[in-house]
Amino acid sequence: MRKLLAIIVCKFGRFVGKLIGKGSSMPGKFALKICPDILSRVQLPDHIIAVTGSNGKTSTVEMIAAILRAEGKNVVYNEEGSNQIEGVTTMVLTHSTLGGRMKADVLLIESDERYAAHSFQYFHPTQFVITNLYRDQLTRNGHPEWVYDAIAPAIHPETELILNADDPLSSCFARNHDKVTWFGVNECSISSKMPFGAYHDGAYCPVCKAPMEYDYYHYNQIGAYRCTKCDHKKPATDYTVTAVDLDGGTLTIDGNVTIQLAFRSIYNIYNILAAYTATRRVGVDSDVIAGVINNYILKNGRMQKFTLGQHHGTLLTSKHENSIAYDTNLRYIKQTKAPCTVVVIVDAVSRKYFTSETSWLWDIDFNQLDCACVEKVLLCGRYSNDLAVRFSFTDIQQDKLELHPDINEACESLKKDGDNDLYVVTCFSDRDKLLANVQKEAV
Amino acid sequence: MDCKIIYLYPELMSLYGSYANVSLLKRHLEDLGNTVTVETVDFGGQADFAHADFVYMGAGTERSQKAVLADLIRFALELKTAAEDGCAMLFAGTAMELLGKTITDDAGTVYEGLGLAAFTSVQGKKRFVGDVYGKTNLYEPAVVGYMNKCATISGVESPLLTGMDMGFGNEGSKGSEGYHERNVFASELTGPLLVKNPLMLGAVLAAIYARRGESLPKEIPAYPYEEQGYAITAQQLKLRCEKV
Ligand SMILES: [Zn+2]
């Protein structure tokens, strides 16, 4: 009876919520109040795929959904990004019959890494993809090992883990687990013998804290690691990127599947590989996967084109408080090699909560902008002074830097002057302040 | 002066941009006409604390902190002697906990600390997270920063922050935060706290000069970005304090 009531309340709440434009977590919250263990009382689909990690969750989930739909599967997933237990409950119940059977072939969940254990106490994923674990919103999350310890209790012994072999931290989830499928990227054109980034979290083993050695790096601590003391090392991979051609925009999986890259970034390669691995594991053919990804444009639009005066601009949305998101976009700018101006905006650190915390600026490898193609760098927004201090510790010629606390004023100055390419590096919380001043181009 | 900075475990104790404290202090010392060398210490490495002007350690994970403690404990006596001799030190973030008598982890295991101070730290399953706006006895204006720790620290008799309008103190709730005795500075304020607080950087510089028996030069270069950055953060946090 409680179960039925919870389902009805949730469905009704969702219906009303849609009418008045409210988010999707409230109905689930009510349903959980009525029946706290509702998620263990409903009949879920045979395949439950969960995705978590510091970066790439949304992109990976979107690709998995597109692939499974192309295969003809009925996929339900949290497209609105409400990835805590309330949102998951809403999603499950609104797609269930009144008898409590979920009408879907696959339940796909993007799970917040800090809340995974809470969401999965009533049911567990059949496949659990963990993309990576590294510095992300440290000020809120503490640090990657803290997040690791938060995810660990969410892992059920029967779940098949799909893990990134190239990440020394999240690969540790395999240490007490039987069913593991590994994905990874072989040494290829994107590999480097030298570490990337402003810090080096791969320097010491997450298991025993002894120094680690790397055969090669792909970005930050992602690469082929080996502890000098214990047995922790990059494992052999089951699904492998064997070649990457960033200039040509292709990657090759397992030596024979070629995929076109819509966005030529290193972590897009890992997201594609994670989606490929997860969908292969639920029985999708490699041709189908390649077909979908070849025609795939990221829905959440991390890249946007526009014009500002005589400048052609590209917005590279980079999560504030996530140094690796920034690093990857800076690496992208550097590899384009054409003369350009770069705009960095830090006005509101977060759109969700108030903070004046800017320590994450020190974790970003801004030194990547010390290259001939970068002609000018505009530091904008309320925290432009903090940016200026941070940039004073790079090798970038200080006369290339301009300080513009006022974003509109920065746009005016760009409109008047110059016609080189423009790259804007900022977060969701600040990008509209720039976009209000530009003419958007169709993708 | 020829100044020597000893930088402890820079790669392992590197959360929240901790390294920026050393980068900035080094620059300011050089701008005052000093020659600065930075010596790093890693597992099994040697260090001559008797000839150091400044000893620094930043924030690390709780596991890294224990690994570092197991190695650094061999220098406990040298560090204590240096501190008593007036050597300037800064232990930021989780590094602060190492200075005390003991650290108890979330499973109840007790680790012997370096014993420079009498306080004890107990780590839990919850993190204290948030912006900090506080006071210090060192100067009038506010101290700004950010806190992310999982330990409560008891028994600090001489805190660095004597009160706070926003944030968490040593014992968890508001109150006093950090530790300051002779020229040893410690705080769980994470990351580049000397960047965020130009006056705290000034206090550390003054401590380094005082230990040498020298006075700070009369002409001190201006750092407008650092000062503006601090002013804006302080203003934002103050507004926030008034709203709550
Ligand atoms: Zn090891």
XYZ file of C-alpha atoms and ligand atoms in Angstrom:
688
model
C 0.000 0.000 0.000
C 2.800 2.376 0.928
C 4.515 1.369 -2.261
C 1.498 2.204 -4.414
C 1.000 5.484 -2.614
C 4.658 6.411 -3.079
C 4.434 5.673 -6.808
C 1.223 7.685 -7.224
C 2.574 10.631 -5.241
C 5.772 10.597 -7.245
C 4.031 10.416 -10.621
C 1.614 13.160 -9.620
C 4.380 15.311 -8.178
C 6.387 14.941 -11.370
C 3.337 15.881 -13.467
C 2.712 19.008 -11.415
C 6.424 19.765 -11.265
C 6.632 19.738 -15.068
C 3.661 22.102 -15.313
C 5.198 24.634 -12.990
C 8.736 24.042 -14.204
C 10.161 22.622 -10.969
C 13.100 20.249 -10.738
C 12.914 16.503 -10.547
C 14.114 15.719 -7.050
C 11.069 16.859 -5.044
C 8.633 14.061 -6.102
C 11.244 11.427 -5.235
C 11.808 13.097 -1.901
C 8.105 12.784 -1.050
C 8.026 9.174 -2.260
C 11.019 8.347 -0.023
C 9.222 9.898 2.942
C 6.209 7.664 2.348
C 8.219 4.532 1.630
C 11.941 4.832 2.463
C 12.911 1.495 0.881
C 10.792 2.014 -2.251
C 13.790 1.409 -4.526
C 14.221 -2.125 -3.210
C 10.486 -2.843 -3.718
C 10.223 -2.012 -7.407
C 11.131 -4.397 -10.209
C 14.062 -2.893 -12.066
C 15.278 -3.704 -15.605
C 17.826 -6.475 -16.238
C 20.517 -3.949 -17.010
C 21.314 -1.159 -14.590
C 24.333 0.840 -15.660
C 25.729 3.473 -13.317
C 28.452 5.970 -14.179
C 30.439 7.974 -11.677
C 33.836 9.697 -11.474
C 35.382 13.143 -11.302
C 35.116 14.060 -14.973
C 33.183 12.849 -17.985
C 30.115 11.391 -16.277
C 27.547 13.364 -18.267
C 29.225 12.895 -21.642
C 29.740 9.189 -21.038
C 26.129 8.677 -19.941
C 24.809 10.606 -22.960
C 26.871 8.484 -25.333
C 25.802 5.228 -23.658
C 22.147 6.280 -23.953
C 22.508 7.208 -27.634
C 24.210 3.899 -28.421
C 21.648 1.789 -26.570
C 18.775 3.647 -28.235
C 20.330 3.060 -31.640
C 20.332 -0.615 -30.705
C 16.561 -0.320 -30.129
C 16.642 -0.449 -26.350
C 14.292 1.508 -24.151
C 16.682 3.485 -21.963
C 15.697 5.579 -18.968
C 18.341 7.936 -17.571
C 18.625 11.071 -15.507
C 18.883 13.553 -18.370
C 18.263 16.447 -16.038
C 21.342 15.558 -14.097
C 19.589 15.066 -10.757
C 22.024 12.437 -9.628
C 21.286 11.982 -5.947
C 18.895 9.412 -4.494
C 15.819 11.676 -4.700
C 16.343 12.291 -8.415
C 16.991 8.594 -9.054
C 13.777 7.731 -7.182
C 11.761 10.192 -9.257
C 13.213 8.747 -12.437
C 12.499 5.137 -11.475
C 8.959 5.664 -10.176
C 7.721 7.924 -12.962
C 8.744 5.200 -15.425
C 7.105 2.388 -13.443
C 3.704 0.762 -13.650
C 1.430 1.221 -10.647
C 2.332 -2.364 -9.752
C 5.957 -1.226 -9.442
C 7.579 -2.662 -12.550
C 9.906 -0.339 -14.377
C 9.097 0.003 -18.067
C 12.602 0.050 -19.553
C 15.269 -2.276 -20.929
C 18.089 -0.347 -19.319
C 18.200 1.960 -16.326
C 21.151 4.291 -16.770
C 22.272 6.424 -13.841
C 24.728 9.257 -13.680
C 25.663 9.087 -10.031
C 27.189 11.807 -7.931
C 30.354 10.247 -6.535
C 29.665 11.527 -3.041
C 26.150 10.092 -2.901
C 26.608 6.777 -4.709
C 26.629 4.736 -1.492
C 23.341 6.294 -0.427
C 21.659 5.679 -3.796
C 22.812 2.077 -4.060
C 21.831 0.774 -0.653
C 18.468 -0.472 -1.985
C 19.586 -1.866 -5.341
C 22.855 -2.230 -7.158
C 24.024 -1.619 -10.703
C 24.789 -4.590 -12.941
C 27.557 -2.496 -14.508
C 29.282 0.308 -12.621
C 31.534 2.540 -14.722
C 34.031 4.649 -12.775
C 35.642 7.041 -15.233
C 38.433 8.459 -13.035
C 39.061 10.032 -9.660
C 41.073 13.172 -9.322
C 41.017 16.716 -7.989
C 37.527 18.063 -8.511
C 35.858 20.681 -6.346
C 38.377 19.858 -3.655
C 37.125 22.560 -1.416
C 33.770 20.791 -1.157
C 34.854 17.199 -1.727
C 37.948 17.162 0.469
C 40.251 15.211 -1.812
C 40.178 12.247 -4.210
C 40.965 9.627 -1.529
C 38.061 10.915 0.557
C 35.787 10.508 -2.483
C 37.248 7.030 -3.040
C 36.275 6.064 0.498
C 32.772 7.444 -0.114
C 32.268 5.377 -3.277
C 33.735 2.113 -1.933
C 30.661 1.139 0.181
C 28.446 1.605 -2.928
C 30.123 -1.307 -4.692
C 28.148 -4.533 -4.444
C 30.119 -7.800 -4.816
C 27.881 -8.868 -7.730
C 28.334 -5.650 -9.700
C 30.635 -5.730 -12.694
C 33.075 -2.846 -12.325
C 34.151 -1.097 -15.508
C 37.343 0.679 -14.574
C 39.935 2.973 -16.095
C 43.183 0.998 -16.051
C 45.159 4.213 -16.561
C 44.026 5.879 -13.333
C 46.118 4.756 -10.340
C 43.433 5.726 -7.814
C 40.093 4.528 -9.197
C 41.789 1.308 -10.391
C 42.198 0.418 -6.693
C 38.483 -0.475 -6.585
C 39.498 -3.746 -8.267
C 41.697 -4.805 -5.354
C 38.915 -6.579 -3.464
C 36.569 -7.238 -6.341
C 36.183 -10.204 -8.720
C 34.218 -8.933 -11.679
C 36.268 -6.201 -13.344
C 36.485 -5.071 -16.954
C 39.336 -2.727 -17.798
C 39.540 0.005 -20.384
C 42.658 2.000 -21.175
C 44.703 3.810 -23.777
C 47.948 2.293 -25.060
C 51.085 4.301 -25.615
C 50.287 6.349 -28.715
C 50.548 9.829 -30.257
C 49.068 11.558 -27.186
C 51.471 9.912 -24.729
C 54.215 11.845 -23.037
C 57.221 10.720 -21.030
C 56.896 13.786 -18.843
C 54.050 14.413 -16.407
C 51.474 17.100 -17.173
C 50.041 19.657 -14.807
C 50.785 21.959 -11.908
C 50.794 19.092 -9.383
C 51.713 15.440 -9.579
C 49.227 13.155 -7.869
C 50.739 10.149 -9.634
C 54.077 10.604 -7.883
C 53.162 8.286 -5.007
C 51.256 5.003 -4.862
C 47.698 5.315 -3.530
C 48.022 1.857 -1.921
C 51.349 2.091 -0.066
C 52.548 5.695 -0.657
C 55.881 4.574 -2.112
C 57.100 6.442 -5.228
C 55.552 5.359 -8.520
C 57.130 5.244 -11.947
C 55.388 5.896 -15.237
C 56.120 4.452 -18.672
C 54.049 7.291 -20.141
C 51.415 9.875 -19.222
C 48.232 10.889 -21.064
C 47.138 13.674 -18.754
C 47.772 14.428 -15.105
C 48.108 11.095 -13.264
C 46.426 9.173 -16.098
C 48.913 6.858 -17.802
C 50.933 3.670 -17.304
C 52.029 3.633 -13.660
C 53.951 1.119 -11.607
C 54.620 1.224 -7.869
C 58.278 0.782 -6.923
C 57.317 -1.157 -3.796
C 53.969 -2.985 -4.008
C 52.135 -4.798 -6.822
C 50.018 -1.816 -7.869
C 50.403 -1.131 -11.578
C 48.393 -0.461 -14.731
C 46.589 -3.755 -15.433
C 46.179 -5.392 -18.833
C 43.174 -3.879 -20.593
C 40.111 -5.618 -22.079
C 39.065 -2.705 -24.299
C 41.880 -0.564 -25.557
C 42.483 2.541 -27.585
C 45.407 1.395 -29.707
C 45.953 4.536 -31.801
C 44.984 8.213 -31.725
C 45.305 10.763 -34.498
C 44.260 14.076 -32.966
C 45.122 16.098 -36.093
C 43.081 13.788 -38.310
C 40.439 13.446 -35.616
C 40.289 9.676 -35.297
C 40.917 7.017 -32.707
C 41.239 3.259 -33.065
C 39.903 0.756 -30.559
C 41.360 -2.762 -30.310
C 43.257 -2.245 -33.551
C 40.222 -2.485 -35.812
C 37.402 -0.107 -34.816
C 37.928 3.432 -36.118
C 35.978 6.299 -34.601
C 35.755 9.925 -35.753
C 36.246 12.508 -33.029
C 33.763 15.376 -32.980
C 35.774 17.068 -30.243
C 39.503 16.485 -30.382
C 40.283 16.433 -26.717
C 42.113 13.835 -24.698
C 39.420 13.275 -22.215
C 36.799 12.898 -24.877
C 38.865 9.862 -25.936
C 38.503 8.337 -22.468
C 34.767 9.116 -22.375
C 34.246 7.413 -25.723
C 36.247 4.405 -24.575
C 34.240 4.152 -21.338
C 30.946 4.315 -23.281
C 32.276 1.784 -25.799
C 33.277 -0.633 -23.046
C 29.998 -0.345 -21.125
C 27.846 -0.896 -24.208
C 29.995 -3.778 -25.476
C 29.510 -5.413 -22.068
C 25.744 -5.305 -22.464
C 26.008 -6.888 -25.875
C 26.083 -4.070 -28.443
C 28.081 -4.668 -31.600
C 31.185 -2.538 -32.215
C 29.817 -1.384 -35.624
C 26.694 0.011 -34.005
C 28.755 1.851 -31.379
C 31.157 3.310 -33.949
C 28.214 4.400 -36.119
C 26.603 6.296 -33.271
C 29.767 7.964 -31.985
C 30.897 8.986 -35.490
C 27.754 11.081 -35.836
C 27.683 12.204 -32.281
C 27.714 15.782 -31.110
C 27.904 16.284 -27.379
C 24.513 17.463 -26.261
C 25.637 19.384 -23.239
C 27.594 21.658 -25.574
C 30.856 22.215 -23.848
C 31.980 24.000 -27.014
C 30.155 26.926 -28.481
C 31.097 29.188 -31.397
C 30.401 32.907 -31.601
C 31.568 36.230 -33.065
C 32.652 39.213 -31.045
C 33.610 42.216 -33.193
C 36.064 40.838 -35.744
C 36.972 37.859 -33.565
C 35.786 34.327 -34.136
C 35.295 32.915 -30.684
C 35.054 29.497 -29.085
C 33.685 29.040 -25.607
C 35.468 26.221 -23.799
C 33.333 25.569 -20.763
C 35.605 24.486 -17.932
C 34.229 23.685 -14.529
C 35.569 26.141 -11.952
C 37.183 24.253 -9.061
C 38.189 21.470 -11.459
C 41.771 21.978 -12.554
C 41.781 19.082 -14.998
C 38.794 20.470 -16.925
C 40.770 23.698 -17.298
C 44.021 21.912 -18.141
C 42.375 19.947 -20.928
C 40.909 23.081 -22.503
C 44.213 24.955 -22.227
C 45.925 22.015 -23.912
C 43.309 22.230 -26.674
C 44.038 25.951 -27.226
C 47.759 25.289 -27.376
C 47.398 22.503 -29.924
C 45.361 24.679 -32.340
C 48.584 26.641 -33.005
C 46.769 29.622 -34.661
C 47.314 33.159 -33.267
C 44.716 33.816 -30.610
C 43.521 35.798 -27.615
C 42.472 33.905 -24.494
C 39.866 35.192 -22.037
C 39.735 33.674 -18.560
C 36.731 34.625 -16.418
C 36.323 33.989 -12.698
C 33.432 36.064 -11.435
C 31.297 33.698 -9.362
C 33.220 30.640 -8.244
C 30.045 28.588 -8.100
C 26.473 29.225 -9.174
C 25.205 26.826 -6.542
C 26.755 28.230 -3.397
C 28.628 31.269 -2.190
C 32.380 31.008 -1.764
C 35.429 33.184 -2.234
C 37.655 30.138 -2.485
C 40.236 30.408 -5.264
C 42.945 27.923 -4.265
C 42.005 25.777 -7.291
C 43.534 28.441 -9.562
C 46.932 27.252 -8.311
C 46.216 23.694 -9.477
C 45.596 24.790 -13.066
C 48.548 24.564 -15.427
C 48.141 28.061 -16.925
C 51.734 27.853 -18.064
C 50.408 25.988 -21.101
C 49.428 29.415 -22.445
C 53.105 30.335 -22.585
C 53.322 29.674 -26.319
C 53.840 31.847 -29.372
C 50.256 31.449 -30.642
C 48.746 33.033 -27.535
C 49.074 36.763 -28.228
C 47.036 38.158 -25.379
C 45.341 36.899 -22.215
C 42.436 38.796 -20.626
C 41.847 38.099 -16.951
C 38.263 38.967 -16.116
C 35.692 39.052 -13.348
C 35.537 39.718 -9.631
C 38.500 37.459 -8.927
C 40.683 38.897 -11.723
C 43.272 40.031 -9.142
C 43.607 36.464 -7.887
C 44.056 35.412 -11.515
C 46.714 38.101 -11.968
C 48.673 36.818 -8.951
C 48.382 33.258 -10.248
C 49.506 34.300 -13.758
C 52.470 36.183 -12.315
C 53.847 32.737 -11.429
C 53.709 31.499 -15.036
C 56.330 32.089 -17.723
C 53.841 34.040 -19.846
C 55.229 37.496 -20.734
C 53.477 39.831 -18.340
C 52.856 42.398 -21.095
C 50.509 39.887 -22.772
C 48.188 40.107 -19.766
C 45.256 42.505 -19.400
C 43.136 42.859 -16.310
C 39.389 43.462 -16.782
C 37.338 43.111 -13.600
C 34.271 44.149 -15.644
C 33.303 41.470 -18.188
C 31.211 43.819 -20.354
C 34.099 46.223 -20.544
C 36.385 43.365 -21.575
C 33.987 42.509 -24.407
C 33.877 46.150 -25.551
C 37.647 46.282 -25.679
C 37.746 43.063 -27.727
C 35.100 44.390 -30.124
C 37.207 47.442 -30.887
C 40.468 45.683 -31.337
C 41.894 42.789 -33.324
C 40.567 39.872 -35.351
C 42.475 36.836 -34.151
C 40.768 33.716 -32.815
C 39.296 34.049 -29.389
C 39.083 31.348 -26.756
C 37.015 31.904 -23.673
C 37.769 29.631 -20.748
C 35.193 29.753 -17.997
C 32.507 27.911 -16.084
C 28.736 27.465 -16.448
C 28.377 29.956 -13.614
C 30.075 32.748 -15.572
C 29.660 31.979 -19.272
C 26.337 33.779 -19.770
C 27.964 37.034 -18.670
C 30.109 36.728 -21.776
C 27.507 35.208 -24.088
C 25.221 38.206 -23.484
C 27.777 40.275 -25.427
C 28.335 38.082 -28.478
C 26.644 36.786 -31.584
C 26.252 33.054 -31.430
C 27.003 30.956 -34.484
C 25.082 27.848 -35.423
C 27.066 24.681 -34.751
C 70.613 37.610 3.586
C 71.102 34.104 2.234
C 67.818 32.424 3.181
C 67.143 28.728 3.297
C 63.637 27.322 2.996
C 63.070 23.656 3.793
C 60.023 22.419 1.932
C 58.709 19.123 3.326
C 57.187 16.494 0.971
C 56.125 18.956 -1.752
C 54.463 16.397 -4.019
C 52.596 14.380 -1.410
C 51.494 17.319 0.738
C 50.255 19.410 -2.162
C 46.488 19.754 -1.918
C 44.648 23.052 -2.496
C 47.586 24.819 -4.123
C 49.665 24.637 -0.939
C 52.857 25.210 -2.921
C 51.869 28.807 -3.594
C 52.863 29.773 -0.032
C 56.468 28.847 -0.771
C 56.444 30.430 -4.240
C 55.137 33.729 -2.878
C 57.344 33.837 0.213
C 60.398 33.142 -1.936
C 59.471 35.943 -4.331
C 58.908 38.452 -1.555
C 62.184 37.528 0.133
C 63.998 37.964 -3.179
C 62.291 41.292 -3.840
C 63.703 42.434 -0.491
C 67.177 41.691 -1.794
C 67.762 38.245 -0.310
C 69.092 35.120 -1.993
C 66.752 32.198 -1.398
C 67.388 28.480 -1.735
C 64.581 25.956 -1.399
C 65.555 22.462 -0.240
C 62.923 19.763 -0.526
C 62.695 16.745 1.744
C 61.101 13.489 0.605
C 61.020 9.975 2.097
C 64.405 9.055 3.492
C 65.879 12.454 2.524
C 68.254 14.494 4.672
C 67.601 17.952 6.068
C 69.602 20.403 8.134
C 66.956 22.166 10.199
C 69.583 23.962 12.295
C 70.379 26.202 9.317
C 66.856 26.770 8.047
C 65.163 30.168 8.000
C 61.765 28.734 7.176
C 60.272 25.237 7.291
C 57.090 24.547 5.364
C 54.605 21.725 4.867
C 51.263 21.910 3.028
C 48.027 19.940 3.134
C 47.775 16.270 2.185
C 45.224 13.477 2.351
C 44.816 11.731 5.699
C 46.681 8.693 4.286
C 49.518 10.819 2.911
C 49.730 12.634 6.239
C 50.338 9.338 8.103
C 52.928 8.195 5.549
C 54.769 11.497 5.899
C 54.606 11.360 9.689
C 56.183 7.900 9.731
C 59.152 9.322 7.838
C 59.420 12.771 9.406
C 59.328 11.462 12.986
C 63.108 10.836 12.765
C 63.535 14.610 12.693
C 61.191 15.323 15.629
C 64.001 16.444 17.934
C 65.726 18.620 15.312
C 62.421 20.298 14.443
C 61.669 20.957 18.083
C 65.110 22.427 18.669
C 64.762 24.656 15.604
C 61.331 25.840 16.735
C 62.639 26.667 20.217
C 65.476 28.548 18.583
C 62.963 30.777 16.785
C 63.023 29.248 13.324
C 59.982 30.360 11.317
C 57.703 27.547 10.248
C 54.316 27.148 8.619
C 52.341 23.917 8.755
C 49.229 24.371 6.608
C 46.105 22.219 6.346
C 46.475 18.622 7.609
C 50.185 19.285 8.208
C 49.177 21.246 11.305
C 47.972 18.055 12.993
C 51.498 16.580 12.776
C 52.866 19.189 15.188
C 50.762 17.915 18.084
C 51.115 15.042 20.504
C 48.888 12.533 18.761
C 46.595 12.033 15.778
C 43.728 9.572 16.100
C 42.307 8.381 12.778
C 38.654 7.604 12.014
C 39.184 3.947 12.946
C 40.569 4.859 16.375
C 44.246 4.148 15.658
C 46.530 6.559 17.501
C 49.682 7.951 15.880
C 52.428 9.727 17.818
C 52.904 13.242 16.482
C 56.077 15.331 16.241
C 55.348 16.740 19.701
C 56.212 20.385 19.039
C 52.925 21.315 20.674
C 50.677 19.780 23.299
C 47.473 19.544 21.252
C 45.806 16.366 19.993
C 43.827 15.747 16.781
C 40.948 13.338 16.263
C 39.810 12.622 12.714
C 36.214 11.727 11.933
C 33.944 10.722 9.068
C 32.640 14.217 8.538
C 34.461 17.123 6.948
C 34.322 20.696 8.142
C 33.951 22.707 4.975
C 33.511 26.390 4.368
C 34.833 29.906 3.978
C 36.598 31.464 6.939
C 36.512 35.060 8.144
C 38.388 35.522 11.408
C 40.608 37.621 13.647
C 44.191 37.290 14.764
C 46.227 38.985 17.477
C 48.977 39.665 14.956
C 47.186 42.549 13.246
C 43.870 44.346 13.026
C 42.275 43.381 9.661
C 40.450 40.104 9.104
C 41.990 36.779 8.158
C 40.300 35.180 5.129
C 40.473 31.650 3.857
C 38.837 28.320 3.427
C 38.571 25.249 5.596
C 38.324 21.615 4.602
C 39.359 19.198 7.325
C 38.027 16.133 9.091
C 39.800 16.600 12.443
C 38.909 18.313 15.681
C 41.942 19.646 17.526
C 41.945 20.048 21.311
C 44.389 21.619 23.703
C 45.712 24.540 21.656
C 46.721 27.248 24.099
C 47.999 29.806 21.614
C 45.831 29.845 18.476
C 46.697 31.732 15.278
C 43.119 32.938 14.814
C 41.664 34.159 18.072
C 38.087 34.269 16.874
C 35.947 33.897 13.792
C 32.744 35.327 12.380
C 32.531 32.570 9.790
C 34.069 29.114 9.584
C 35.199 26.318 11.835
C 37.761 26.518 14.601
C 40.094 23.929 16.095
C 37.300 22.250 18.012
C 34.835 22.252 15.148
C 32.461 25.109 15.866
C 33.457 28.767 15.807
C 36.082 29.923 18.298
C 39.814 29.885 17.810
C 41.759 28.255 15.026
C 45.321 27.182 14.297
C 48.421 27.409 16.410
C 51.059 30.110 16.878
C 53.970 29.800 19.282
C 57.291 31.650 18.919
C 57.718 31.726 15.123
C 55.792 28.534 14.395
C 52.584 29.183 12.448
C 50.019 26.464 11.835
C 46.473 26.539 10.499
C 43.963 24.211 8.931
C 43.131 26.997 6.498
C 43.747 25.224 3.248
C 45.912 26.197 0.366
C 47.611 29.462 -0.389
C 46.804 31.206 2.886
C 49.807 33.531 2.614
C 48.632 34.566 -0.873
C 45.152 35.252 0.404
C 46.400 37.140 3.485
C 49.187 39.611 2.604
C 49.459 40.635 6.269
C 50.012 37.028 7.351
C 52.789 36.820 4.769
C 54.159 40.014 6.340
C 54.078 38.376 9.783
C 56.028 35.384 8.486
C 58.575 37.653 6.794
C 58.956 39.632 10.028
C 59.527 36.373 11.948
C 62.254 35.322 9.519
C 64.009 38.684 9.872
C 63.600 38.759 13.659
C 65.229 35.340 14.053
C 68.255 36.703 12.144
C 68.308 39.793 14.337
C 67.679 41.955 11.295
C 64.942 44.504 10.728
C 62.729 44.527 7.657
C 63.786 47.102 5.030
C 61.908 50.411 5.261
C 61.089 50.377 1.552
C 58.820 47.415 0.832
C 57.616 46.812 -2.715
C 53.875 47.141 -3.389
C 51.882 44.158 -4.581
C 48.584 45.673 -5.816
C 47.063 42.434 -7.160
C 47.681 40.596 -3.906
C 46.254 43.454 -1.899
C 43.231 43.972 -4.185
C 42.578 40.223 -4.217
C 42.564 40.176 -0.434
C 40.380 43.289 -0.204
C 37.710 41.859 -2.512
C 37.599 38.489 -0.758
C 37.448 40.170 2.658
C 34.644 42.436 1.479
C 32.675 39.516 0.008
C 33.049 37.432 3.148
C 32.127 40.340 5.381
C 28.944 40.923 3.381
C 28.174 37.261 3.788
C 28.763 37.430 7.562
C 26.364 40.344 7.842
C 23.669 38.486 5.910
C 23.728 35.373 8.105
Zn 52.494 0.715 -3.772
